[in-house]
């Protein structure tokens, strides 16, 4: 829609408030609202001022003024606000230079798309993330100087088979046996259907929904792939819808990668391909029906995988999922059909339009704008430098011996290690001014000071069990 069409759309739908949504540096949607009387076509030119120093990782207090400018193409009616509300996703600009703010994640994603076009390699990068999540009935946590705990609960939890529920009806998925059971074992089908309906209401195409492997309410709803920026927008709407539908049903949803010990974590497998003039450049006559460009793209992902994890797996909790020796996508090998490889080539269809690479390492705690942009930049570096991904690995990687695994690159073991790898390998991200040095520096600084160090310095309950009597 054009700005004029957005205003007309708002009037036609009886809008009373306009909600401006934008992505903070870390990866959480922020917003503020104005009355419809304060909104018009000029808003798309002049924007709205706000305090950038109050947003994590952004401006210092002595240079705090920023401008938010809505993107008219993102206009939707928010389904969760009582007063009829128009929702717009926004970009952030510097009020002095009038340029896009370097630390605005959406601006970085926009520049990544522009860089792809500037290379002449392709004109569109498609991404299709599979963001898994958990639906719980209760969550409690606290951490202070003298105590620390967390507790989550679900009526589906395997740990509740003996709970007095008056009556306890059983039908609780066992650990690692939650994949595809029908009701009543799958107790959340109606809830996921409600999520699907709301996703469709905001214009997101959904392909399927199902219970995931873990007990305790793990779920997956698959969205149709989209171009990079649009898919990152869709991912934010996806999280917003899932959380709010769960909330209005008296439940809570989390995209935390590893909320339960001893069961599967939540990943976000990312399907990706590059197109030009309506043709899928990843389709060809090489291994798995891929093109040479697709293989080079894989080579770029493998080469930069450790640095990529700082954006694709950006939490300390991410590495509770990425543990070698278990069914985690830590081994940077590629293979057709093989779900034990970090880079998989889906073989469901022989249609050239379906050819793509599925990168299985990322998780849904990531900031989609940054993660998609970083993956694209790594893949493009592979194409530009013709990086050989090596030979495919068609064996079950989980069953390989240490000797067989020693030459296969692996993901970092901690967020601290991933950030160090990013500090050593980020030149590929700076091409086309997509990422800038201040973004890399601030990301490493923020993650280290706000997440790595606080987690590293705190005792955890298990340490009391292990060491208190020493």
Short mmCIF file of C-alpha atoms in Angstrom, two decimals, residues 190-426:
data_model
loop_
_atom_site.label_atom_id
_atom_site.label_comp_id
_atom_site.label_asym_id
_atom_site.label_seq_id
_atom_site.Cartn_x
_atom_site.Cartn_y
_atom_site.Cartn_z
CA UNK A 190 -7.16 -26.52 18.93
CA UNK A 191 -4.77 -23.95 20.40
CA UNK A 192 -2.35 -24.29 17.47
CA UNK A 193 -5.29 -24.05 15.04
CA UNK A 194 -6.26 -20.78 16.72
CA UNK A 195 -2.70 -19.56 16.21
CA UNK A 196 -2.85 -20.55 12.55
CA UNK A 197 -6.13 -18.65 12.09
CA UNK A 198 -4.66 -15.46 13.59
CA UNK A 199 -1.51 -15.80 11.49
CA UNK A 200 -3.68 -16.03 8.40
CA UNK A 201 -5.67 -13.01 9.57
CA UNK A 202 -2.49 -10.90 9.49
CA UNK A 203 -1.60 -12.15 6.02
CA UNK A 204 0.92 -14.91 6.79
CA UNK A 205 0.63 -18.06 4.72
CA UNK A 206 0.84 -21.19 6.89
CA UNK A 207 1.71 -24.60 5.46
CA UNK A 208 1.11 -26.88 8.46
CA UNK A 209 1.08 -27.19 12.24
CA UNK A 210 1.92 -30.07 14.57
CA UNK A 211 3.13 -31.16 17.97
CA UNK A 212 6.92 -31.40 18.16
CA UNK A 213 9.16 -34.09 19.64
CA UNK A 214 9.47 -32.95 23.25
CA UNK A 215 7.01 -33.50 26.07
CA UNK A 216 5.50 -30.50 27.84
CA UNK A 217 3.89 -28.80 24.86
CA UNK A 218 6.56 -28.37 22.18
CA UNK A 219 5.01 -27.17 18.92
CA UNK A 220 5.80 -26.15 15.37
CA UNK A 221 3.83 -24.06 12.89
CA UNK A 222 5.43 -23.75 9.46
CA UNK A 223 5.15 -20.53 7.50
CA UNK A 224 5.52 -20.24 3.74
CA UNK A 225 8.93 -18.91 2.68
CA UNK A 226 9.31 -15.23 1.81
CA UNK A 227 11.97 -12.73 0.75
CA UNK A 228 14.53 -11.81 3.42
CA UNK A 229 13.08 -8.61 4.92
CA UNK A 230 9.47 -9.73 4.52
CA UNK A 231 10.30 -13.06 6.17
CA UNK A 232 11.96 -11.32 9.11
CA UNK A 233 8.81 -9.19 9.43
CA UNK A 234 6.71 -12.36 9.28
CA UNK A 235 8.85 -14.00 11.96
CA UNK A 236 8.13 -11.12 14.34
CA UNK A 237 4.41 -11.34 13.66
CA UNK A 238 4.68 -15.10 14.15
CA UNK A 239 6.20 -14.75 17.63
CA UNK A 240 3.71 -11.99 18.51
CA UNK A 241 0.71 -14.09 17.44
CA UNK A 242 1.90 -17.30 19.12
CA UNK A 243 2.57 -15.54 22.44
CA UNK A 244 -0.66 -13.56 22.46
CA UNK A 245 -2.92 -16.48 21.48
CA UNK A 246 -1.30 -18.57 24.21
CA UNK A 247 -1.75 -15.73 26.70
CA UNK A 248 -5.45 -15.22 26.01
CA UNK A 249 -5.95 -18.95 26.58
CA UNK A 250 -4.28 -18.80 29.97
CA UNK A 251 -1.02 -20.32 28.74
CA UNK A 252 2.48 -19.02 28.01
CA UNK A 253 4.68 -19.61 24.95
CA UNK A 254 8.46 -19.35 24.76
CA UNK A 255 10.99 -19.44 21.94
CA UNK A 256 13.80 -20.11 24.42
CA UNK A 257 15.95 -22.83 22.77
CA UNK A 258 16.34 -25.17 25.74
CA UNK A 259 13.75 -24.70 28.50
CA UNK A 260 13.68 -28.40 29.52
CA UNK A 261 16.51 -30.69 30.58
CA UNK A 262 16.65 -34.14 29.04
CA UNK A 263 14.42 -33.50 26.04
CA UNK A 264 14.66 -31.85 22.63
CA UNK A 265 15.28 -28.13 22.42
CA UNK A 266 13.67 -25.73 19.97
CA UNK A 267 15.52 -25.09 16.74
CA UNK A 268 14.80 -22.86 13.78
CA UNK A 269 15.86 -24.71 10.65
CA UNK A 270 16.29 -22.09 7.91
CA UNK A 271 15.53 -23.00 4.30
CA UNK A 272 17.20 -20.59 1.88
CA UNK A 273 17.73 -20.02 -1.83
CA UNK A 274 18.72 -17.25 -4.24
CA UNK A 275 16.68 -16.37 -7.30
CA UNK A 276 17.19 -14.12 -10.34
CA UNK A 277 14.52 -13.04 -12.82
CA UNK A 278 12.14 -15.64 -11.40
CA UNK A 279 14.62 -18.52 -11.74
CA UNK A 280 15.91 -20.51 -8.75
CA UNK A 281 19.71 -20.33 -8.97
CA UNK A 282 20.11 -23.19 -6.50
CA UNK A 283 18.65 -25.80 -8.88
CA UNK A 284 21.17 -27.69 -11.01
CA UNK A 285 22.80 -30.99 -11.92
CA UNK A 286 25.29 -31.27 -9.06
CA UNK A 287 24.95 -33.23 -5.83
CA UNK A 288 21.39 -33.39 -4.52
CA UNK A 289 20.08 -31.56 -7.59
CA UNK A 290 21.87 -28.38 -6.57
CA UNK A 291 23.77 -25.92 -8.74
CA UNK A 292 27.44 -25.07 -8.38
CA UNK A 293 26.39 -21.71 -6.91
CA UNK A 294 24.38 -23.48 -4.23
CA UNK A 295 27.38 -25.64 -3.32
CA UNK A 296 29.57 -22.54 -3.06
CA UNK A 297 26.85 -20.94 -0.89
CA UNK A 298 27.10 -23.98 1.40
CA UNK A 299 30.87 -23.53 1.42
CA UNK A 300 30.42 -19.97 2.68
CA UNK A 301 28.06 -21.07 5.46
CA UNK A 302 30.51 -23.78 6.57
CA UNK A 303 33.52 -21.43 6.48
CA UNK A 304 31.80 -18.77 8.58
CA UNK A 305 29.58 -21.04 10.70
CA UNK A 306 31.32 -20.33 14.01
CA UNK A 307 30.99 -16.56 13.54
CA UNK A 308 27.41 -16.92 12.28
CA UNK A 309 26.42 -18.58 15.54
CA UNK A 310 26.86 -15.24 17.33
CA UNK A 311 23.76 -14.12 15.39
CA UNK A 312 21.92 -17.38 14.64
CA UNK A 313 22.34 -18.81 18.16
CA UNK A 314 22.75 -15.64 20.20
CA UNK A 315 21.93 -16.71 23.78
CA UNK A 316 23.79 -18.61 26.46
CA UNK A 317 20.81 -20.97 26.50
CA UNK A 318 21.35 -21.70 22.77
CA UNK A 319 24.36 -23.83 23.64
CA UNK A 320 22.37 -26.05 25.99
CA UNK A 321 20.81 -27.29 22.72
CA UNK A 322 24.02 -27.36 20.65
CA UNK A 323 25.77 -30.14 22.56
CA UNK A 324 28.01 -32.59 20.65
CA UNK A 325 27.12 -36.25 20.98
CA UNK A 326 23.36 -35.69 20.99
CA UNK A 327 20.88 -35.07 18.18
CA UNK A 328 21.97 -31.49 17.70
CA UNK A 329 23.04 -29.88 14.38
CA UNK A 330 26.59 -29.07 15.50
CA UNK A 331 28.54 -30.79 12.70
CA UNK A 332 29.10 -28.54 9.70
CA UNK A 333 28.60 -31.06 6.92
CA UNK A 334 26.06 -31.13 4.09
CA UNK A 335 23.98 -34.00 2.82
CA UNK A 336 20.81 -34.82 0.90
CA UNK A 337 17.90 -35.99 3.08
CA UNK A 338 20.24 -36.49 6.05
CA UNK A 339 18.86 -34.72 9.12
CA UNK A 340 22.02 -35.38 11.12
CA UNK A 341 23.93 -32.88 8.94
CA UNK A 342 23.85 -29.19 9.84
CA UNK A 343 23.21 -28.40 6.17
CA UNK A 344 20.55 -30.56 4.61
CA UNK A 345 19.23 -30.65 1.04
CA UNK A 346 15.50 -31.48 1.19
CA UNK A 347 14.52 -34.09 -1.40
CA UNK A 348 10.72 -33.94 -1.14
CA UNK A 349 10.31 -32.68 -4.71
CA UNK A 350 12.16 -32.78 -8.04
CA UNK A 351 10.69 -29.41 -9.02
CA UNK A 352 13.60 -26.97 -9.63
CA UNK A 353 11.64 -24.27 -7.80
CA UNK A 354 11.82 -26.35 -4.62
CA UNK A 355 15.62 -26.67 -4.55
CA UNK A 356 17.04 -25.06 -1.45
CA UNK A 357 19.53 -25.43 1.37
CA UNK A 358 18.29 -26.05 4.91
CA UNK A 359 20.63 -24.77 7.63
CA UNK A 360 19.62 -26.56 10.83
CA UNK A 361 21.89 -24.93 13.43
CA UNK A 362 19.96 -21.66 14.12
CA UNK A 363 17.40 -21.36 16.90
CA UNK A 364 14.35 -19.11 17.38
CA UNK A 365 15.97 -16.89 20.02
CA UNK A 366 17.71 -15.07 17.18
CA UNK A 367 16.92 -11.65 15.75
CA UNK A 368 15.61 -12.67 12.32
CA UNK A 369 16.77 -9.53 10.55
CA UNK A 370 20.36 -10.02 11.72
CA UNK A 371 20.42 -13.81 11.39
CA UNK A 372 19.01 -13.91 7.84
CA UNK A 373 21.29 -11.07 6.72
CA UNK A 374 24.35 -12.77 8.22
CA UNK A 375 23.55 -16.14 6.61
CA UNK A 376 23.04 -14.47 3.23
CA UNK A 377 26.33 -12.60 3.52
CA UNK A 378 28.18 -15.81 4.40
CA UNK A 379 26.60 -17.65 1.47
CA UNK A 380 27.36 -14.81 -0.94
CA UNK A 381 30.97 -14.82 0.25
CA UNK A 382 31.04 -18.50 -0.64
CA UNK A 383 29.72 -17.79 -4.15
CA UNK A 384 31.98 -14.78 -4.74
CA UNK A 385 35.09 -16.70 -3.64
CA UNK A 386 34.00 -20.09 -4.99
CA UNK A 387 34.46 -21.76 -1.60
CA UNK A 388 34.46 -25.55 -1.95
CA UNK A 389 32.21 -27.15 0.72
CA UNK A 390 34.11 -30.44 0.43
CA UNK A 391 32.47 -33.80 -0.05
CA UNK A 392 28.93 -34.48 1.21
CA UNK A 393 28.53 -36.75 4.20
CA UNK A 394 25.72 -39.24 3.69
CA UNK A 395 26.34 -41.29 6.84
CA UNK A 396 24.48 -40.89 10.12
CA UNK A 397 26.79 -38.31 11.68
CA UNK A 398 25.54 -39.09 15.17
CA UNK A 399 26.96 -42.59 14.80
CA UNK A 400 30.45 -41.59 13.63
CA UNK A 401 33.51 -42.31 15.74
CA UNK A 402 35.66 -39.48 17.16
CA UNK A 403 38.27 -40.33 14.52
CA UNK A 404 35.72 -39.88 11.73
CA UNK A 405 34.44 -36.63 13.25
CA UNK A 406 37.80 -34.94 13.82
CA UNK A 407 37.97 -33.27 10.39
CA UNK A 408 34.36 -32.06 10.38
CA UNK A 409 33.99 -28.45 11.60
CA UNK A 410 31.58 -27.96 14.47
CA UNK A 411 29.56 -25.18 16.03
CA UNK A 412 30.97 -23.27 19.03
CA UNK A 413 30.31 -24.75 22.45
CA UNK A 414 29.32 -21.50 24.17
CA UNK A 415 28.08 -18.03 23.35
CA UNK A 416 31.41 -16.68 24.57
CA UNK A 417 33.22 -18.80 21.99
CA UNK A 418 30.80 -17.73 19.24
CA UNK A 419 31.39 -14.06 20.04
CA UNK A 420 35.15 -14.59 19.92
CA UNK A 421 34.78 -16.28 16.54
CA UNK A 422 32.73 -13.31 15.32
CA UNK A 423 35.45 -10.95 16.51
CA UNK A 424 37.97 -12.95 14.47
CA UNK A 425 35.82 -13.36 11.35
CA UNK A 426 33.48 -10.54 10.35
#
